[in-house]
Amino acid sequence: MIKAAIVGGSGYTGGELARLLCRHPKISLEAMTSRQNAGVKVSNVMSFLEGFVDLRFEERLRDGDYDLVFVAAPHGASMEVVPELLRRGLKVIDLSGDYRLSDATVYKKWYGLEHKDPQNLGRSVYGIPELFRERIAAADLLANPGCYPTCSALGLAPLFAKGLVEGHAIIDAKSGTSGAGQQPTPVTHHPACASQVTPYKVGTHRHAPEIQMVLERLAASDVDVVFSPHLLPIVRGMLCTSYARLKEPMDIGSIQLLYREYYHGKRFVRVVPGTPSIASVVGSNFCEIGVASAGKDTVVAMSAIDNLVKGGSGQAVQNANIMLGLEETSGLDFPGLGV
Amino acid sequence: MIKAAIVGGSGYTGGELARLLCRHPKISLEAMTSRQNAGVKVSNVMSFLEGFVDLRFEERLRDGDYDLVFVAAPHGASMEVVPELLRRGLKVIDLSGDYRLSDATVYKKWYGLEHKDPQNLGRSVYGIPELFRERIAAADLLANPGCYPTCSALGLAPLFAKGLVEGHAIIDAKSGTSGAGQQPTPVTHHPACASQVTPYKVGTHRHAPEIQMVLERLAASDVDVVFSPHLLPIVRGMLCTSYARLKEPMDIGSIQLLYREYYHGKRFVRVVPGTPSIASVVGSNFCEIGVASAGKDTVVAMSAIDNLVKGGSGQAVQNANIMLGLEETSGLDFPGLGV
Amino acid sequence: MIKAAIVGGSGYTGGELARLLCRHPKISLEAMTSRQNAGVKVSNVMSFLEGFVDLRFEERLRDGDYDLVFVAAPHGASMEVVPELLRRGLKVIDLSGDYRLSDATVYKKWYGLEHKDPQNLGRSVYGIPELFRERIAAADLLANPGCYPTCSALGLAPLFAKGLVEGHAIIDAKSGTSGAGQQPTPVTHHPACASQVTPYKVGTHRHAPEIQMVLERLAASDVDVVFSPHLLPIVRGMLCTSYARLKEPMDIGSIQLLYREYYHGKRFVRVVPGTPSIASVVGSNFCEIGVASAGKDTVVAMSAIDNLVKGGSGQAVQNANIMLGLEETSGLDFPGLGV
Amino acid sequence: MIKAAIVGGSGYTGGELARLLCRHPKISLEAMTSRQNAGVKVSNVMSFLEGFVDLRFEERLRDGDYDLVFVAAPHGASMEVVPELLRRGLKVIDLSGDYRLSDATVYKKWYGLEHKDPQNLGRSVYGIPELFRERIAAADLLANPGCYPTCSALGLAPLFAKGLVEGHAIIDAKSGTSGAGQQPTPVTHHPACASQVTPYKVGTHRHAPEIQMVLERLAASDVDVVFSPHLLPIVRGMLCTSYARLKEPMDIGSIQLLYREYYHGKRFVRVVPGTPSIASVVGSNFCEIGVASAGKDTVVAMSAIDNLVKGGSGQAVQNANIMLGLEETSGLDFPGLGV
């Protein structure tokens, strides 16, 4: 068994990693750290893990012969612990935003922080396996993508990779509240958000430059990204409705065919004839995509994921599998809830 | 007191009309018809109206000296009853889609029905008072707008009316399920829609040509409309996130100022500095609008209404007030729930 | 116009009072205080009040010739301000729990605080108008009841007042999250509560002794109260399902008749043949009650209110109307949303 | 591999069985029948099963060497197909109510139908493994329990089995809407149920006699059952808050200890110190139980399950494992979603 640890494990991302790893056939979860809950049994904090994770949260990662460390700390905190882990020779998968943007200046602009580990920015590999699989296998520092970039980029990738659309993308994203993390805030206070859909950080969200980076890499040219996230009154799941305009007329049947071909052989991406369903992917690592046309020349790409799985911990496990030479689907090969 | 009747009153729209009219200081609700519930006390079907509406549903509208009839029948059924009401000399407010599109050919294309009363299409007045107030006062047949066109057009109107944006609008609309009406369907079955946001009829929804008609009237030029409705897991309320691209650079502060000026003196439109809140308008006739910029040149207009009030029965009462020479806010001058 | 002020007005209760008072025909809202928002326009904090409440929050209540003050401060804080208001000769309606229990010892046991104004406990009148109307008219200090006691006592009152049931009541209560107030907490964090129903403080909630006090007053004998509150994933509205056992067999038709007679002439209580609906009362001051029998001798009383209206601010206005000699329904005579 | 089929597989129960069986290490799903969807690919109806279930729905079960058949047809339809399956020598797990009540007269009273297969009523074994494991291993016709009886009986079992409480139980049950099945109805129409909690069939629900049967079997004496089901505005999950009165005083610590001992070694029942969480069990076969005391002598047992898993298809697989001599947890040994 491969030995793994989770640093910063008491949030939703950490709990979700533990939920997935506890039934992984090849990876054994050996440690979880949490400053806040140090010394407490993991299953006392997360009752659903009782009988599956028999660990106590540790203050900090003990020495040990781990093969891989998942860092589930918030941005800003990750770049404080990652350098030391790399020095110890460990493979690292960072789930924060700290190692996603290749340029420290861009990082500072959007995150408002000076990057403390700029030398490792070039070393990090951005991990959406369906789009950038080749470099992931060789990575020792993997930047696990944000939920919004994963979902929207998978929805738009065939259009930009094949050069079919102009360099302008509008992403109207709707996310469940678990994406906001475990800390209560006025925005995620139930009376304030439960009978609403709440647009927030329109044009200013940190995932905008990350989406732009991915689309430009696919298109090999400039892309102007308009990103409007909305908070949905559901807990898990995300839908991105993304808009781009065709350079040349193309009927929707051909576009759908193109999508199916583009994702042929990608186990976790499912192209459906109609509109995608969040319920079909909740709890699983799947992304469901539907595509439609509207107006004169606009393509509407709709993509649904579970923000905590394919948009976070599940994709991290998928990346781990690739980095470790395991089956890409190992520990993730089960369907969503459906209902 | 002005005497009013509701034809087709047992659905959500009819109930909402009754909820508003029962406390209207100048209009008295004298009759409600329903084939399905003929003979039954209104308050037996809608317990919230007990003590407020002391009527029984009638099979069809009896003769009587009504001043105004609200037709809350579904499209297709409205155009069967409206001509007779007009012949009787009654003022009519039709809440269906039957008299909104001025062209019977366009009607047939989107509604799949031959129009049975094309001669009255030219007579009908499309009633968003904040945009087209002048003709409403003189109308005897008023086409009450759809919820999506009301919400999105109010959000985009200043941009198109002032000629600031290109002729392309993307409307990503999110509606509560009450907009789908009272009839249970697989789409509005709670287990199927409650943990999701469901895009539907993308590019093919009947409100698309209506939105196009309104924006083109405002812009006095062609507008390509991309309309993507989504079903939200809330009951009441709607948010439209609409996108248009500026012809010339303009800072967001100037745009917000333009919005405030454009809606100055319009009681039911509220321009807010940040993002609009559905909760602030639920139960009321208000529309709350916020505007932001994103990407290089895109304006994001966000507008929120209660789909059953400003998006339906409330706007119908507002139009009635204008047609009858009453205060425009009569019977509607109360705030939304807020929480 | 009667002049009123709200002390502690920036929470949900204060906002709801303002929502109701702004359209009250006889009471004028003259001031709202809030330490946190002192100096800020009320409508900047609560956009739904724009155009209805043209006030700024004040640090503390200025001198002025108010007729009535609503105290919407949290328990513990109320008893700090009420004595001074009474000394100024103002009528006071306190919406906290500070003046509901007549015994300072019981108060201390359940609230964990020494009561700072015990001399006024005897002066305060507990205000559920449908049950205890006679003393309210003469009150100068009115203790506005808790949401749970209002809802459950209205549901059970006929049974206990008529001596039909044994001295044991089980109240399984389900409340929307707005009852928890405006302050974000782990319990009302959307991801933690939105896909759940969460029992909390079973057997230990502060409303238990208040319910017991009311039922014992009605029964004129001891009542053992089992109170289990649950947090529902809705914002507004509350349902109490209450259980009591008949002393003598009685058919359900007779019990329903008894309920209708007991509440005959009480405008805000509606006894329905089947089960009550939260949607029918949301936004309004109504309580809807249904009653059923189950098992050998158990009566199941189901009662629904809007926790912020009949369970809080609406009942406060109803009490104010009675104290001021106005129509009891003044400013409250409109139906619930229905949908 | 053991070969299994699902008869009546296109509803929620059938889909959930397929979701669980597709990753079962020892059972292979060989066929699914559906009259409505005969000939259609299963994954075209249930997209979440694409890549996991490569079957088409069959009109009726073909001949074949199945070891076990799950009957997921509605009550009334089950007793039409079960006799033939038994004649073919197949082991049958029936998920409807047709074989749960041992007395055909009681069946007729509550289900309103003459039982068509009364001779097999005595042969059927009622399958809650944690309570009645011994007979399940030998069963060839297993009656899979209802969701409400499973949840409430697990919550109350230690009290009744140990003779600690009087023969009266009140079960205030709250269920997600998926329990109502896939067919749209006015009750599960989203606008009608999503902002509410709706009590229904209070005292008249078919699960009442089933709960009574289980509690009386545990207590070995008469139990008067008061059962009040409520429809919650969530999709998956159920909470039963159950009330019973102690014969003799007993402190809550001792009761909690008793619960932990009673369920010691039962993998799928988790006794927690506080209140149980639906989120902790959703998606899984676990039941989470908390217990509290209230009033003078009342015990409040709170139990949470996923109504589609432990309350239906998961328990059916658990029963299948026992009947087939497999590990009881086979194919079910994974945690709930937690969030």
CSV table of N, CA, C and O in Angstrom, one decimal, chain B residues 48-132:
chain,number,residue,atom,x,y,z
B,48,PHE,N,-55.1,30.3,2.2
B,48,PHE,CA,-54.6,31.6,2.6
B,48,PHE,C,-55.6,32.8,2.2
B,48,PHE,O,-55.4,33.9,2.7
B,49,LEU,N,-56.5,32.5,1.4
B,49,LEU,CA,-57.5,33.6,1.0
B,49,LEU,C,-58.7,33.6,1.9
B,49,LEU,O,-59.6,34.4,1.7
B,50,GLU,N,-58.8,32.7,2.8
B,50,GLU,CA,-60.0,32.6,3.7
B,50,GLU,C,-60.1,33.9,4.5
B,50,GLU,O,-59.1,34.4,5.1
B,51,GLY,N,-61.3,34.5,4.5
B,51,GLY,CA,-61.5,35.8,5.2
B,51,GLY,C,-61.1,37.0,4.3
B,51,GLY,O,-61.3,38.1,4.7
B,52,PHE,N,-60.6,36.7,3.1
B,52,PHE,CA,-60.2,37.8,2.2
B,52,PHE,C,-61.0,37.7,0.9
B,52,PHE,O,-61.3,38.8,0.3
B,53,VAL,N,-61.3,36.5,0.4
B,53,VAL,CA,-62.0,36.4,-0.8
B,53,VAL,C,-63.2,35.5,-0.6
B,53,VAL,O,-63.0,34.3,-0.3
B,54,ASP,N,-64.4,36.0,-0.6
B,54,ASP,CA,-65.6,35.3,-0.3
B,54,ASP,C,-66.3,35.0,-1.6
B,54,ASP,O,-67.4,35.5,-1.8
B,55,LEU,N,-65.7,34.2,-2.4
B,55,LEU,CA,-66.3,33.9,-3.7
B,55,LEU,C,-66.2,32.4,-3.9
B,55,LEU,O,-65.4,31.7,-3.3
B,56,ARG,N,-67.1,31.9,-4.9
B,56,ARG,CA,-67.0,30.5,-5.3
B,56,ARG,C,-66.5,30.6,-6.8
B,56,ARG,O,-66.9,31.5,-7.5
B,57,PHE,N,-65.7,29.7,-7.2
B,57,PHE,CA,-65.3,29.6,-8.6
B,57,PHE,C,-66.5,29.4,-9.5
B,57,PHE,O,-67.3,28.5,-9.1
B,58,GLU,N,-66.6,30.1,-10.6
B,58,GLU,CA,-67.7,29.9,-11.5
B,58,GLU,C,-67.1,29.2,-12.7
B,58,GLU,O,-66.0,29.3,-13.1
B,59,GLU,N,-68.0,28.5,-13.4
B,59,GLU,CA,-67.7,27.7,-14.6
B,59,GLU,C,-67.2,28.6,-15.7
B,59,GLU,O,-66.2,28.4,-16.3
B,60,ARG,N,-68.0,29.7,-15.9
B,60,ARG,CA,-67.6,30.7,-16.9
B,60,ARG,C,-68.1,32.0,-16.4
B,60,ARG,O,-69.0,32.1,-15.5
B,61,LEU,N,-67.6,33.1,-16.9
B,61,LEU,CA,-67.9,34.4,-16.4
B,61,LEU,C,-69.3,34.8,-16.7
B,61,LEU,O,-69.8,34.8,-17.8
B,62,ARG,N,-70.1,35.0,-15.6
B,62,ARG,CA,-71.5,35.4,-15.8
B,62,ARG,C,-71.5,36.8,-16.4
B,62,ARG,O,-70.5,37.6,-16.3
B,63,ASP,N,-72.7,37.2,-16.9
B,63,ASP,CA,-72.8,38.6,-17.3
B,63,ASP,C,-72.8,39.4,-16.1
B,63,ASP,O,-73.1,39.0,-14.9
B,64,GLY,N,-72.3,40.6,-16.2
B,64,GLY,CA,-72.2,41.5,-15.1
B,64,GLY,C,-71.5,42.8,-15.5
B,64,GLY,O,-70.9,42.8,-16.6
B,65,ASP,N,-71.5,43.7,-14.7
B,65,ASP,CA,-70.9,45.0,-15.1
B,65,ASP,C,-69.5,45.2,-14.6
B,65,ASP,O,-69.2,46.1,-13.9
B,66,TYR,N,-68.6,44.2,-15.0
B,66,TYR,CA,-67.2,44.4,-14.7
B,66,TYR,C,-66.6,45.5,-15.5
B,66,TYR,O,-67.0,45.8,-16.6
B,67,ASP,N,-65.6,46.1,-14.9
B,67,ASP,CA,-64.8,47.1,-15.6
B,67,ASP,C,-63.6,46.5,-16.3
B,67,ASP,O,-63.1,47.1,-17.3
B,68,LEU,N,-63.1,45.4,-15.7
B,68,LEU,CA,-61.8,44.9,-16.1
B,68,LEU,C,-61.8,43.4,-15.9
B,68,LEU,O,-62.3,42.9,-14.8
B,69,VAL,N,-61.2,42.7,-16.8
B,69,VAL,CA,-61.1,41.3,-16.7
B,69,VAL,C,-59.6,40.9,-16.8
B,69,VAL,O,-59.0,41.2,-17.8
B,70,PHE,N,-59.1,40.2,-15.8
B,70,PHE,CA,-57.8,39.6,-15.9
B,70,PHE,C,-58.0,38.1,-16.5
B,70,PHE,O,-58.7,37.3,-15.9
B,71,VAL,N,-57.3,37.8,-17.6
B,71,VAL,CA,-57.4,36.5,-18.1
B,71,VAL,C,-56.1,35.7,-17.7
B,71,VAL,O,-55.0,36.1,-18.2
B,72,ALA,N,-56.2,34.8,-16.8
B,72,ALA,CA,-55.1,34.0,-16.3
B,72,ALA,C,-55.1,32.6,-16.9
B,72,ALA,O,-54.7,31.6,-16.2
B,73,ALA,N,-55.7,32.4,-18.0
B,73,ALA,CA,-55.7,31.1,-18.7
B,73,ALA,C,-54.4,30.8,-19.4
B,73,ALA,O,-53.6,31.7,-19.6
B,74,PRO,N,-54.1,29.6,-19.7
B,74,PRO,CA,-52.8,29.3,-20.4
B,74,PRO,C,-52.9,29.8,-21.8
B,74,PRO,O,-54.0,30.0,-22.4
B,75,HIS,N,-51.7,29.9,-22.4
B,75,HIS,CA,-51.7,30.3,-23.8
B,75,HIS,C,-52.5,29.3,-24.7
B,75,HIS,O,-52.6,28.1,-24.3
B,76,GLY,N,-53.1,29.8,-25.7
B,76,GLY,CA,-53.9,28.9,-26.5
B,76,GLY,C,-55.4,29.0,-26.0
B,76,GLY,O,-56.3,29.2,-26.9
B,77,ALA,N,-55.6,29.0,-24.7
B,77,ALA,CA,-56.9,29.2,-24.2
B,77,ALA,C,-57.3,30.7,-24.1
B,77,ALA,O,-58.5,31.0,-24.3
B,78,SER,N,-56.4,31.5,-23.9
B,78,SER,CA,-56.7,33.0,-23.8
B,78,SER,C,-57.3,33.5,-25.0
B,78,SER,O,-58.3,34.2,-25.0
B,79,MET,N,-56.7,33.2,-26.2
B,79,MET,CA,-57.2,33.8,-27.4
B,79,MET,C,-58.6,33.2,-27.8
B,79,MET,O,-59.2,33.7,-28.7
B,80,GLU,N,-59.1,32.2,-27.0
B,80,GLU,CA,-60.4,31.7,-27.2
B,80,GLU,C,-61.4,32.6,-26.5
B,80,GLU,O,-62.6,32.7,-26.9
B,81,VAL,N,-61.0,33.2,-25.4
B,81,VAL,CA,-62.0,34.0,-24.6
B,81,VAL,C,-61.8,35.5,-24.7
B,81,VAL,O,-62.8,36.2,-24.5
B,82,VAL,N,-60.7,35.9,-25.1
B,82,VAL,CA,-60.4,37.4,-25.1
B,82,VAL,C,-61.4,38.1,-26.1
B,82,VAL,O,-61.9,39.2,-25.8
B,83,PRO,N,-61.5,37.6,-27.4
B,83,PRO,CA,-62.3,38.3,-28.3
B,83,PRO,C,-63.8,38.6,-27.8
B,83,PRO,O,-64.3,39.8,-27.9
B,84,GLU,N,-64.4,37.7,-27.2
B,84,GLU,CA,-65.7,37.9,-26.7
B,84,GLU,C,-65.7,38.9,-25.5
B,84,GLU,O,-66.6,39.8,-25.5
B,85,LEU,N,-64.7,38.9,-24.7
B,85,LEU,CA,-64.6,39.9,-23.6
B,85,LEU,C,-64.5,41.3,-24.2
B,85,LEU,O,-65.1,42.3,-23.7
B,86,LEU,N,-63.7,41.4,-25.3
B,86,LEU,CA,-63.5,42.7,-25.9
B,86,LEU,C,-64.8,43.2,-26.5
B,86,LEU,O,-65.2,44.3,-26.5
B,87,ARG,N,-65.5,42.2,-27.2
B,87,ARG,CA,-66.8,42.6,-27.8
B,87,ARG,C,-67.8,43.1,-26.7
B,87,ARG,O,-68.6,43.9,-27.0
B,88,ARG,N,-67.7,42.5,-25.5
B,88,ARG,CA,-68.6,43.0,-24.5
B,88,ARG,C,-68.1,44.4,-23.9
B,88,ARG,O,-68.7,44.9,-23.0
B,89,GLY,N,-67.1,44.9,-24.5
B,89,GLY,CA,-66.6,46.3,-24.1
B,89,GLY,C,-65.8,46.3,-22.9
B,89,GLY,O,-65.6,47.4,-22.3
B,90,LEU,N,-65.3,45.2,-22.4
B,90,LEU,CA,-64.5,45.1,-21.2
B,90,LEU,C,-63.0,45.4,-21.5
B,90,LEU,O,-62.5,45.1,-22.6
B,91,LYS,N,-62.4,46.0,-20.6
B,91,LYS,CA,-61.0,46.1,-20.6
B,91,LYS,C,-60.4,44.8,-20.2
B,91,LYS,O,-60.9,44.1,-19.3
B,92,VAL,N,-59.4,44.3,-21.0
B,92,VAL,CA,-58.8,43.0,-20.7
B,92,VAL,C,-57.3,43.1,-20.5
B,92,VAL,O,-56.6,43.8,-21.3
B,93,ILE,N,-56.9,42.4,-19.5
B,93,ILE,CA,-55.4,42.2,-19.3
B,93,ILE,C,-55.2,40.7,-19.4
B,93,ILE,O,-55.7,39.9,-18.6
B,94,ASP,N,-54.4,40.3,-20.4
B,94,ASP,CA,-54.2,38.9,-20.7
B,94,ASP,C,-52.8,38.5,-20.1
B,94,ASP,O,-51.8,39.1,-20.6
B,95,LEU,N,-52.7,37.6,-19.2
B,95,LEU,CA,-51.5,37.2,-18.7
B,95,LEU,C,-50.8,36.0,-19.4
B,95,LEU,O,-49.7,35.6,-19.0
B,96,SER,N,-51.4,35.5,-20.4
B,96,SER,CA,-50.7,34.5,-21.2
B,96,SER,C,-49.8,35.1,-22.3
B,96,SER,O,-49.7,36.3,-22.4
B,97,GLY,N,-49.2,34.2,-23.1
B,97,GLY,CA,-48.4,34.7,-24.2
B,97,GLY,C,-49.1,35.0,-25.5
B,97,GLY,O,-48.5,35.4,-26.5
B,98,ASP,N,-50.5,34.9,-25.4
B,98,ASP,CA,-51.2,35.0,-26.7
B,98,ASP,C,-51.2,36.3,-27.4
B,98,ASP,O,-51.3,36.4,-28.7
B,99,TYR,N,-51.1,37.4,-26.7
B,99,TYR,CA,-51.1,38.7,-27.3
B,99,TYR,C,-49.8,39.5,-27.2
B,99,TYR,O,-49.8,40.7,-27.3
B,100,ARG,N,-48.7,38.8,-26.9
B,100,ARG,CA,-47.5,39.6,-26.6
B,100,ARG,C,-46.7,39.8,-27.9
B,100,ARG,O,-46.1,40.9,-28.1
B,101,LEU,N,-46.7,38.8,-28.8
B,101,LEU,CA,-45.9,38.9,-30.0
B,101,LEU,C,-46.8,39.6,-31.1
B,101,LEU,O,-47.9,39.1,-31.3
B,102,SER,N,-46.3,40.6,-31.7
B,102,SER,CA,-47.2,41.3,-32.6
B,102,SER,C,-47.4,40.6,-34.0
B,102,SER,O,-48.3,40.9,-34.7
B,103,ASP,N,-46.6,39.6,-34.2
B,103,ASP,CA,-46.7,38.9,-35.5
B,103,ASP,C,-47.2,37.5,-35.3
B,103,ASP,O,-46.6,36.6,-34.6
B,104,ALA,N,-48.3,37.1,-36.0
B,104,ALA,CA,-48.9,35.8,-35.9
B,104,ALA,C,-48.0,34.7,-36.4
B,104,ALA,O,-48.0,33.5,-35.9
B,105,THR,N,-47.1,35.0,-37.3
B,105,THR,CA,-46.2,34.0,-37.8
B,105,THR,C,-45.1,33.7,-36.8
B,105,THR,O,-44.8,32.5,-36.6
B,106,VAL,N,-44.6,34.7,-36.1
B,106,VAL,CA,-43.7,34.4,-35.1
B,106,VAL,C,-44.3,33.7,-33.9
B,106,VAL,O,-43.8,32.7,-33.4
B,107,TYR,N,-45.6,34.0,-33.6
B,107,TYR,CA,-46.4,33.3,-32.6
B,107,TYR,C,-46.4,31.8,-33.0
B,107,TYR,O,-46.2,30.9,-32.1
B,108,LYS,N,-46.8,31.5,-34.2
B,108,LYS,CA,-46.9,30.1,-34.6
B,108,LYS,C,-45.6,29.4,-34.5
B,108,LYS,O,-45.5,28.3,-34.1
B,109,LYS,N,-44.5,30.1,-34.9
B,109,LYS,CA,-43.2,29.4,-34.9
B,109,LYS,C,-42.8,29.0,-33.4
B,109,LYS,O,-42.3,27.9,-33.2
B,110,TRP,N,-43.1,29.9,-32.5
B,110,TRP,CA,-42.6,29.6,-31.1
B,110,TRP,C,-43.6,28.9,-30.3
B,110,TRP,O,-43.3,28.1,-29.3
B,111,TYR,N,-44.9,29.1,-30.5
B,111,TYR,CA,-45.9,28.5,-29.7
B,111,TYR,C,-46.5,27.2,-30.4
B,111,TYR,O,-47.3,26.5,-29.7
B,112,GLY,N,-46.2,27.0,-31.6
B,112,GLY,CA,-46.7,25.8,-32.3
B,112,GLY,C,-48.2,25.8,-32.6
B,112,GLY,O,-48.7,24.8,-32.8
B,113,LEU,N,-48.8,27.0,-32.5
B,113,LEU,CA,-50.2,27.1,-32.7
B,113,LEU,C,-50.6,28.1,-33.7
B,113,LEU,O,-49.9,29.2,-33.8
B,114,GLU,N,-51.6,27.9,-34.5
B,114,GLU,CA,-52.2,28.9,-35.4
B,114,GLU,C,-52.8,30.0,-34.5
B,114,GLU,O,-53.6,29.6,-33.6
B,115,HIS,N,-52.6,31.2,-34.7
B,115,HIS,CA,-53.2,32.2,-33.8
B,115,HIS,C,-54.7,32.4,-34.2
B,115,HIS,O,-55.0,32.5,-35.4
B,116,LYS,N,-55.6,32.3,-33.3
B,116,LYS,CA,-57.0,32.3,-33.6
B,116,LYS,C,-57.6,33.7,-33.6
B,116,LYS,O,-58.8,33.9,-33.9
B,117,ASP,N,-56.9,34.7,-33.2
B,117,ASP,CA,-57.4,36.1,-33.0
B,117,ASP,C,-56.4,37.1,-33.5
B,117,ASP,O,-56.0,38.0,-32.9
B,118,PRO,N,-55.9,36.9,-34.8
B,118,PRO,CA,-54.8,37.7,-35.2
B,118,PRO,C,-55.2,39.2,-35.4
B,118,PRO,O,-54.3,40.1,-35.2
B,119,GLN,N,-56.4,39.4,-35.6
B,119,GLN,CA,-56.8,40.8,-35.8
B,119,GLN,C,-56.7,41.7,-34.5
B,119,GLN,O,-56.5,42.9,-34.6
B,120,ASN,N,-56.7,41.1,-33.4
B,120,ASN,CA,-56.5,41.8,-32.1
B,120,ASN,C,-55.0,41.9,-31.7
B,120,ASN,O,-54.7,42.6,-30.7
B,121,LEU,N,-54.1,41.3,-32.5
B,121,LEU,CA,-52.7,41.4,-32.1
B,121,LEU,C,-52.2,42.8,-32.2
B,121,LEU,O,-51.4,43.3,-31.4
B,122,GLY,N,-52.7,43.5,-33.2
B,122,GLY,CA,-52.2,44.9,-33.4
B,122,GLY,C,-52.8,45.8,-32.4
B,122,GLY,O,-52.3,46.9,-32.1
B,123,ARG,N,-53.9,45.4,-31.8
B,123,ARG,CA,-54.6,46.2,-30.8
B,123,ARG,C,-54.0,46.1,-29.4
B,123,ARG,O,-54.1,47.0,-28.6
B,124,SER,N,-53.3,45.0,-29.2
B,124,SER,CA,-52.8,44.7,-27.8
B,124,SER,C,-51.6,45.6,-27.6
B,124,SER,O,-50.8,45.9,-28.4
B,125,VAL,N,-51.5,46.0,-26.3
B,125,VAL,CA,-50.4,46.8,-25.9
B,125,VAL,C,-49.5,46.0,-24.9
B,125,VAL,O,-50.1,45.4,-24.0
B,126,TYR,N,-48.2,46.0,-25.1
B,126,TYR,CA,-47.3,45.2,-24.3
B,126,TYR,C,-46.9,46.0,-23.1
B,126,TYR,O,-46.4,47.1,-23.2
B,127,GLY,N,-47.1,45.4,-21.9
B,127,GLY,CA,-47.1,46.3,-20.7
B,127,GLY,C,-46.0,46.1,-19.7
B,127,GLY,O,-46.2,45.5,-18.6
B,128,ILE,N,-44.8,46.7,-20.0
B,128,ILE,CA,-43.8,46.9,-18.9
B,128,ILE,C,-43.9,48.4,-18.7
B,128,ILE,O,-43.3,49.2,-19.4
B,129,PRO,N,-44.5,48.8,-17.6
B,129,PRO,CA,-44.8,50.3,-17.4
B,129,PRO,C,-43.5,51.1,-17.4
B,129,PRO,O,-43.5,52.2,-17.9
B,130,GLU,N,-42.4,50.6,-16.8
B,130,GLU,CA,-41.2,51.4,-16.7
B,130,GLU,C,-40.6,51.6,-18.1
B,130,GLU,O,-39.8,52.5,-18.2
B,131,LEU,N,-40.9,50.8,-19.0
B,131,LEU,CA,-40.3,51.0,-20.4
B,131,LEU,C,-41.3,51.6,-21.4
B,131,LEU,O,-40.9,52.3,-22.3
B,132,PHE,N,-42.5,51.2,-21.3
B,132,PHE,CA,-43.5,51.6,-22.3
B,132,PHE,C,-44.8,52.1,-21.8
B,132,PHE,O,-45.9,51.7,-22.1
